[in-house]
Short mmCIF file of C-alpha atoms and ligand atoms in Angstrom, two decimals:
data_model
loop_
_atom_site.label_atom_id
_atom_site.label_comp_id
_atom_site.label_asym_id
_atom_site.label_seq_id
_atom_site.Cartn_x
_atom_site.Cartn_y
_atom_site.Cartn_z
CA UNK A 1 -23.79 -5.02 -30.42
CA UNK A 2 -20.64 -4.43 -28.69
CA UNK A 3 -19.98 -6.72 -25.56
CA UNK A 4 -19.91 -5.60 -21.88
CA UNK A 5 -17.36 -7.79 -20.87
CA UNK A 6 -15.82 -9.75 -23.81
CA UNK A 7 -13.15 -12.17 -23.08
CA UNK A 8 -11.34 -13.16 -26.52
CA UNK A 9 -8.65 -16.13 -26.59
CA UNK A 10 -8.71 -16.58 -23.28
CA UNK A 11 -6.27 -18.88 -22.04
CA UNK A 12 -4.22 -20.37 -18.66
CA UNK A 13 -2.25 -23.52 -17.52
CA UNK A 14 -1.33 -24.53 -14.38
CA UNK A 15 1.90 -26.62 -14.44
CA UNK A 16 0.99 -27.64 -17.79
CA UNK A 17 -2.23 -28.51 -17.57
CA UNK A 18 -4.64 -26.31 -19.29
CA UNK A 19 -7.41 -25.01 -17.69
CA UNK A 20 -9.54 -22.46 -19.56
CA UNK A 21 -7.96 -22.85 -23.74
CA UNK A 22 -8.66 -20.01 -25.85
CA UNK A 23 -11.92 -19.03 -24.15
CA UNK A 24 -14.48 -16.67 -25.78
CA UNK A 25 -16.95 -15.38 -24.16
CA UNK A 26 -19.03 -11.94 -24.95
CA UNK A 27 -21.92 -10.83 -22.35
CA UNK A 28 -24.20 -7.63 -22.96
CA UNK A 29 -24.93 -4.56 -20.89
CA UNK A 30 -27.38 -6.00 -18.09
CA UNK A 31 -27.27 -9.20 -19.03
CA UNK A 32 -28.29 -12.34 -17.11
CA UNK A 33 -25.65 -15.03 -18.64
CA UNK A 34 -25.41 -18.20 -16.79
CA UNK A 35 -22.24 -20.57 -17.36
CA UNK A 36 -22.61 -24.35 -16.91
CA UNK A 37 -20.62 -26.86 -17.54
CA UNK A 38 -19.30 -30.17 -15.90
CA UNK A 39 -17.51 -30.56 -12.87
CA UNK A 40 -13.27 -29.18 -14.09
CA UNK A 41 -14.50 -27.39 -16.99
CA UNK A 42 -12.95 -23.90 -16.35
CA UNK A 43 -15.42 -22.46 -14.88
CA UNK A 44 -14.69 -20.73 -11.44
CA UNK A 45 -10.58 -20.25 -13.38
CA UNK A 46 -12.72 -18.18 -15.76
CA UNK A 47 -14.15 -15.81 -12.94
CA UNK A 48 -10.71 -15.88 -11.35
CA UNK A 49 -9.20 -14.34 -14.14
CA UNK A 50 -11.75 -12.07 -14.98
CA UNK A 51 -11.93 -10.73 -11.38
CA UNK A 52 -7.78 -10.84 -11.62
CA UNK A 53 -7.07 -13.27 -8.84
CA UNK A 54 -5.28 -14.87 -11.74
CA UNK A 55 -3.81 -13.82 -14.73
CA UNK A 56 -4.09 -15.22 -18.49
CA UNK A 57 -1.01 -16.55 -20.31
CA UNK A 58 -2.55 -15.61 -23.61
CA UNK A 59 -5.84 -13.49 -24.11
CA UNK A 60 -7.73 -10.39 -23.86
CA UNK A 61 -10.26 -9.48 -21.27
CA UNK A 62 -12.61 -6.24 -21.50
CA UNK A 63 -15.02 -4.32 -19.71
CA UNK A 64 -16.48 -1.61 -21.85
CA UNK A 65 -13.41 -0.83 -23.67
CA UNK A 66 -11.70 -0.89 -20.16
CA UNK A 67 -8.45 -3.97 -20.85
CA UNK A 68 -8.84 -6.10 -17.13
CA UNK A 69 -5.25 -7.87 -17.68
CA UNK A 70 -3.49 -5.09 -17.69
CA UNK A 71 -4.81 -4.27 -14.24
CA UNK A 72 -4.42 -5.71 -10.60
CA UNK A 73 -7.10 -7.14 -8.69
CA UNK A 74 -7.75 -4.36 -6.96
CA UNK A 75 -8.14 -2.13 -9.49
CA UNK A 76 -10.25 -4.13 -11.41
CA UNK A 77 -12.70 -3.68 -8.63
CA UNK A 78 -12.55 -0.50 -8.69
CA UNK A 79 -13.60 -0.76 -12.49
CA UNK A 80 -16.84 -2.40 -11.66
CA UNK A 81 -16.24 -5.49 -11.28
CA UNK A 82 -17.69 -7.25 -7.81
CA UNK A 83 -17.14 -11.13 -7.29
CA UNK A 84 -19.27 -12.85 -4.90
CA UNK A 85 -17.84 -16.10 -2.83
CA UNK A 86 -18.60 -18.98 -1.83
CA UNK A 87 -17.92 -17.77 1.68
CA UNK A 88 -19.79 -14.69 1.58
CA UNK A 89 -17.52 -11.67 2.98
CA UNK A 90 -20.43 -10.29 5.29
CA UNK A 91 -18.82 -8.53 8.46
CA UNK A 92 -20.47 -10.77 10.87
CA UNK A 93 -20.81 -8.84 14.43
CA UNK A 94 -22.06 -5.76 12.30
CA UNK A 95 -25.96 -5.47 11.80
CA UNK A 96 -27.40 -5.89 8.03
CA UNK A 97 -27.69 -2.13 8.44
CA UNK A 98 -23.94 -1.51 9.47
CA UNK A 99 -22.83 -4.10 6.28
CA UNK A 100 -24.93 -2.28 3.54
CA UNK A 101 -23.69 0.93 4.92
CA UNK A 102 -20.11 0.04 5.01
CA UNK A 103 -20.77 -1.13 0.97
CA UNK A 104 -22.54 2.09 0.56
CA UNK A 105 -19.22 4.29 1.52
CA UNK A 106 -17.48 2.32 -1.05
CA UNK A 107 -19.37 3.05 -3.80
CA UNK A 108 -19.00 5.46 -6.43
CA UNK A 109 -20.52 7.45 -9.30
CA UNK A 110 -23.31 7.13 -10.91
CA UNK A 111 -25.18 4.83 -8.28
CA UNK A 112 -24.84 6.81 -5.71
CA UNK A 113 -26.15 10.02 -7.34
CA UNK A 114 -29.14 7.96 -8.30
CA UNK A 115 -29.83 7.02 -4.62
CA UNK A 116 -29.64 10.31 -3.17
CA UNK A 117 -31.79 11.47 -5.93
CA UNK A 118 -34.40 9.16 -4.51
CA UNK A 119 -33.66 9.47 -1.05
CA UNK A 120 -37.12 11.06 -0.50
CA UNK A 121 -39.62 11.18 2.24
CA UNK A 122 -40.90 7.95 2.21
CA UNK A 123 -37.82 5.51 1.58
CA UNK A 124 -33.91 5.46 1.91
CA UNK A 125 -31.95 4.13 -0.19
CA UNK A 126 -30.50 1.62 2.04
CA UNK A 127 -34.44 0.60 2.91
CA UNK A 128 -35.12 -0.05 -1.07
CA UNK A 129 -32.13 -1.98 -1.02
CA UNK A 130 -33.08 -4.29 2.08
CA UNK A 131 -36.17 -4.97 0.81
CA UNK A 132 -34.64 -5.75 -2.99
CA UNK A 133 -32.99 -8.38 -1.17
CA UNK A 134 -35.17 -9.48 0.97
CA UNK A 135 -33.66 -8.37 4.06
CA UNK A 136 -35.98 -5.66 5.26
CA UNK A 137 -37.20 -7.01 8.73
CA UNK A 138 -33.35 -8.10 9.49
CA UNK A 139 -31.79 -4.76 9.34
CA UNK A 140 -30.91 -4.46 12.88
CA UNK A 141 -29.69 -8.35 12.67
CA UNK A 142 -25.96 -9.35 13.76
CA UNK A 143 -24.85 -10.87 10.40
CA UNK A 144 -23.55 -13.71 12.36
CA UNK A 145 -27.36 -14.53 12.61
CA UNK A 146 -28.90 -14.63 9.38
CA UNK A 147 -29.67 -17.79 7.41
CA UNK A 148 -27.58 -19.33 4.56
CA UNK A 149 -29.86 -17.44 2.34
CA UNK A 150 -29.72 -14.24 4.05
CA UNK A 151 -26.42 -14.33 4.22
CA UNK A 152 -25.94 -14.78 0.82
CA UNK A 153 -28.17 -12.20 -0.29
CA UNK A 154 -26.66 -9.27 2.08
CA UNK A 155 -23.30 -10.58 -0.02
CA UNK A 156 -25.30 -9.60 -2.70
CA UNK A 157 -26.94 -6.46 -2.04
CA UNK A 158 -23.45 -5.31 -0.83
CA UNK A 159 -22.20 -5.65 -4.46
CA UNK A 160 -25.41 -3.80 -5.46
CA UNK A 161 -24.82 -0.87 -2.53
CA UNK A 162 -21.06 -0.65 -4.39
CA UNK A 163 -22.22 -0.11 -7.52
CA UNK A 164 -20.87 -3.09 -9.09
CA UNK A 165 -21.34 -2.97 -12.72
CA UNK A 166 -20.61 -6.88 -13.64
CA UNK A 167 -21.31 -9.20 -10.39
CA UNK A 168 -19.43 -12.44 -11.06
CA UNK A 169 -21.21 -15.33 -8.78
CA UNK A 170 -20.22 -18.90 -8.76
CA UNK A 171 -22.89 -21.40 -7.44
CA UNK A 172 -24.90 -18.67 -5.30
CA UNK A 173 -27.80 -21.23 -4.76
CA UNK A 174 -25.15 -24.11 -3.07
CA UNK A 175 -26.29 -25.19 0.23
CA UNK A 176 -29.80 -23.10 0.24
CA UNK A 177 -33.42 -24.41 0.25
CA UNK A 178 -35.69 -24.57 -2.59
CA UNK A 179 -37.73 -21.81 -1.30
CA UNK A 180 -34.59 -19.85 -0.80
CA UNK A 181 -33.65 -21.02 -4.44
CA UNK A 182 -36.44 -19.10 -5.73
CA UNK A 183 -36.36 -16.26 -3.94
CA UNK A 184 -32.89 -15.91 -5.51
CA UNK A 185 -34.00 -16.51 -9.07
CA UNK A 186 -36.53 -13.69 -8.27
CA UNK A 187 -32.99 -10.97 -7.19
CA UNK A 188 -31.22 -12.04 -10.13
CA UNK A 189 -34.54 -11.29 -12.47
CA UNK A 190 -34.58 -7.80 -10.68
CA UNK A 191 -31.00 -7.09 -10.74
CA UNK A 192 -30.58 -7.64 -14.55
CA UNK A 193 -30.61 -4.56 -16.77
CA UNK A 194 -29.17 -2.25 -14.06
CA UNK A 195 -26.22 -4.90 -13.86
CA UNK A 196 -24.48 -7.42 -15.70
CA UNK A 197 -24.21 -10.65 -14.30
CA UNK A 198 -22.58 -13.60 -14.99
CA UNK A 199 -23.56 -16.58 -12.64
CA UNK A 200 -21.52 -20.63 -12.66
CA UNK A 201 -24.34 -22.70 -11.41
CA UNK A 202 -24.88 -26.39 -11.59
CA UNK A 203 -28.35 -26.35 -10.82
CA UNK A 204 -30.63 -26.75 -13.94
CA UNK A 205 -33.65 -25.85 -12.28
CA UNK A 206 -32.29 -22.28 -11.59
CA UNK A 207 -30.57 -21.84 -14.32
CA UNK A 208 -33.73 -21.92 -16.54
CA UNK A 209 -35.35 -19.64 -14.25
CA UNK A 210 -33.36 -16.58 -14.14
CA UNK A 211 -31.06 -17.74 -17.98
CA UNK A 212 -31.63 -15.86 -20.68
CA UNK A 213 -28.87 -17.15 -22.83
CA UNK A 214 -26.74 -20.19 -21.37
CA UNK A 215 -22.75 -20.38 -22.22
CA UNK A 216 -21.70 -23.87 -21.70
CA UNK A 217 -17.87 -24.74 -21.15
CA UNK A 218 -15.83 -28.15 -21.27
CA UNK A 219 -12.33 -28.49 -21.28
CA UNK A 220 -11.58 -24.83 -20.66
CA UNK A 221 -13.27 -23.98 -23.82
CA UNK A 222 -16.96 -22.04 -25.16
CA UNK A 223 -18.51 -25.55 -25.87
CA UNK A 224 -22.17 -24.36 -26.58
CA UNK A 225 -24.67 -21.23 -26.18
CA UNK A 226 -28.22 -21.03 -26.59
CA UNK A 227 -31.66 -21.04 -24.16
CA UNK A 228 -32.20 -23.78 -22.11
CA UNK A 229 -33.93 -25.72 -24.56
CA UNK A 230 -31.26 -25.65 -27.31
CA UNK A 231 -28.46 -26.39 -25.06
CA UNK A 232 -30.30 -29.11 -23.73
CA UNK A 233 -30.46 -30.97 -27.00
CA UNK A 234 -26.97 -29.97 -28.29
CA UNK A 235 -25.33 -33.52 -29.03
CA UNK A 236 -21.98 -32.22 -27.77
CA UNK A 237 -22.85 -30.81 -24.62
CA UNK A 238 -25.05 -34.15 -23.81
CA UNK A 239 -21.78 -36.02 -24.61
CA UNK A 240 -19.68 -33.69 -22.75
CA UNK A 241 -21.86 -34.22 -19.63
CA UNK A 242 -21.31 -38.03 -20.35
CA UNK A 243 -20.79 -39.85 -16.96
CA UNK A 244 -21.67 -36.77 -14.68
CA UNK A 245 -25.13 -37.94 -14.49
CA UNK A 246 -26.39 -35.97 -17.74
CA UNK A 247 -26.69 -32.28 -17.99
CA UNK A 248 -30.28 -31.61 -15.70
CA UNK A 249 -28.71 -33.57 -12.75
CA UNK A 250 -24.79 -32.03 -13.24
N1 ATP R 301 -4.67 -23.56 -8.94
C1 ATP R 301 -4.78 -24.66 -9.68
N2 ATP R 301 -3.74 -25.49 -9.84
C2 ATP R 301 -3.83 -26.60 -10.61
N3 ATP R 301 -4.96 -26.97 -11.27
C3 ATP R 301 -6.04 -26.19 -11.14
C4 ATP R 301 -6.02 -25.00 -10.34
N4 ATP R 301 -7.25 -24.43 -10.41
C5 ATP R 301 -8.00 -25.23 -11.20
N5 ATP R 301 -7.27 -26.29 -11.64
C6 ATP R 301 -7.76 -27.33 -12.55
O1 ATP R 301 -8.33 -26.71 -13.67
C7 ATP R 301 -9.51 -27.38 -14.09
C8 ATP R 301 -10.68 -26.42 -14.08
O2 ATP R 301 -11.04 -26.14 -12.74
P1 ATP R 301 -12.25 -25.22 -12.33
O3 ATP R 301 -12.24 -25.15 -10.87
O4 ATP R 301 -12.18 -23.95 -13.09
O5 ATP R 301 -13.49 -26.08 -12.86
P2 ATP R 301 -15.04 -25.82 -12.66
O6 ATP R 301 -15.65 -25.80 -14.03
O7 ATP R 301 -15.26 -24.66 -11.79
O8 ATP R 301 -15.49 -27.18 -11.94
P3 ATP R 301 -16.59 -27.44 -10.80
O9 ATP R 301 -17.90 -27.55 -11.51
O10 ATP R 301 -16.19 -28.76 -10.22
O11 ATP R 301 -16.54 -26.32 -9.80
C9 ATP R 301 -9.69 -28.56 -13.15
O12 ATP R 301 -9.16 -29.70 -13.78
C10 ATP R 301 -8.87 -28.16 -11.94
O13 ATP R 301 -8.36 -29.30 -11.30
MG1 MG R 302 -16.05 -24.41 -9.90
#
């Protein structure tokens, strides 16, 4: 099988110091791939230089056969690749409405020939897309007044109203409830296949929920990869996780 995004020899310093060391990493068309690892292991530098906020000193990174380093930031968006933040980008006065449309006249291709092919009687595509995320009684909602969650899963269906072929996420469950935990788990379980996603998440719990295959990093390096199970009883990544309180409570 040929990877979706494939990162090969992936590496970066900063002053010296290096950060992610001849990283590889290969993820598969609609893929669910969660990355753990503990705290300074390369993780959110990895999604920074996929997404192109910074660049490799050595490496190769590809989507499809598409070469990311040769391209700026913005362009690499444009290529399909949609990075969600910590601080979700939301436009807060605008309704959950006004946001999704504003990510819908963004969007190109093939998505949005699929959604006008089902823009039928019954539902919009903007209505199926509330109500993927959860959001369908909050579309006339100022922004500025959803919940954590909420506001985190507009970020979300934004990247989905875009088109966004790989969504690159780190920690999207920080700061929410456990209910609101689940009801992510549940999005990322429906948003596999149709995209690829690649998710940094510390939380165990979630990550066995929604991981199909787990890439663990340490020391800016592919330590381990495997379910949840497997990783779990890998001797190296229990030793790398040595004095952050073990790998379930990292
Ligand atoms: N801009 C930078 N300048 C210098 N050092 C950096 C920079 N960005 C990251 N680092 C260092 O690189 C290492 C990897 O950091 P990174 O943020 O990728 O880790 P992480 O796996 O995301 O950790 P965490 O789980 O705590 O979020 C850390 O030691 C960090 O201090
Ligand atoms: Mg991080």
């Amino acid at each position: 099988m040929t990877a979706h995004l494939q990162l090969s020899d992936v590496s970066v310093s900063f002053n010296g110091f290096v950060a992610v060391n001849a990283l590889n990493l290969a993820v598969g068309k609609g893929e669910l791939r969660c990355l753990i690892g503990p705290n300074g292991a390369g993780k959110t530098t990895a999604l920074d230089l996929i997404c192109g906020k910074i660049k490799p000193t050595a490496g190769s990174i590809t989507l499809r056969n598409t070469e990311l380093t040769a391209l700026e930031e913005h362009q690499i968006a444009r290529a399909g690749v949609g990075r969600k933040f910590q601080v979700p980008s939301v436009f807060k006065e605008l309704t959950v409405r006004e946001n999704l449309q504003v990510a819908y006249s963004k969007r190109t291709g093939v998505f949005a020939n699929v959604m006008r092919s089902c823009r039928g009687e019954e539902t919009d595509g903007l209505d199926m897309l509330a109500q993927l995320v959860g959001l369908e009684n909050a579309l006339d909602k100022p922004a500025a007044y959803l919940s954590h969650g909420q506001t985190q899963w507009l970020e979300i269906g934004m990247l989905v109203a875009q088109d966004t072929e790989l969504i690159l996420m780190d920690e999207p469950t920080a700061g929410m409830t456990a209910q609101e935990t689940l009801k992510t788990a549940d999005l990322f379980n429906r948003l596999k296949g149709k995209h690829t996603l690649l998710v940094v998440e510390h939380d165990m719990g979630f990550v066995k929920a929604i991981g199909d295959v787990i890439s663990v990093m340490h020391q800016g390096r592919l330590l381990a990869e495997g379910t949840a199970a497997e990783v779990e009883r890998n001797e190296e990544v229990r030793r790398a996780y040595l004095g952050s309180g073990g790998i379930t409570g990292a």
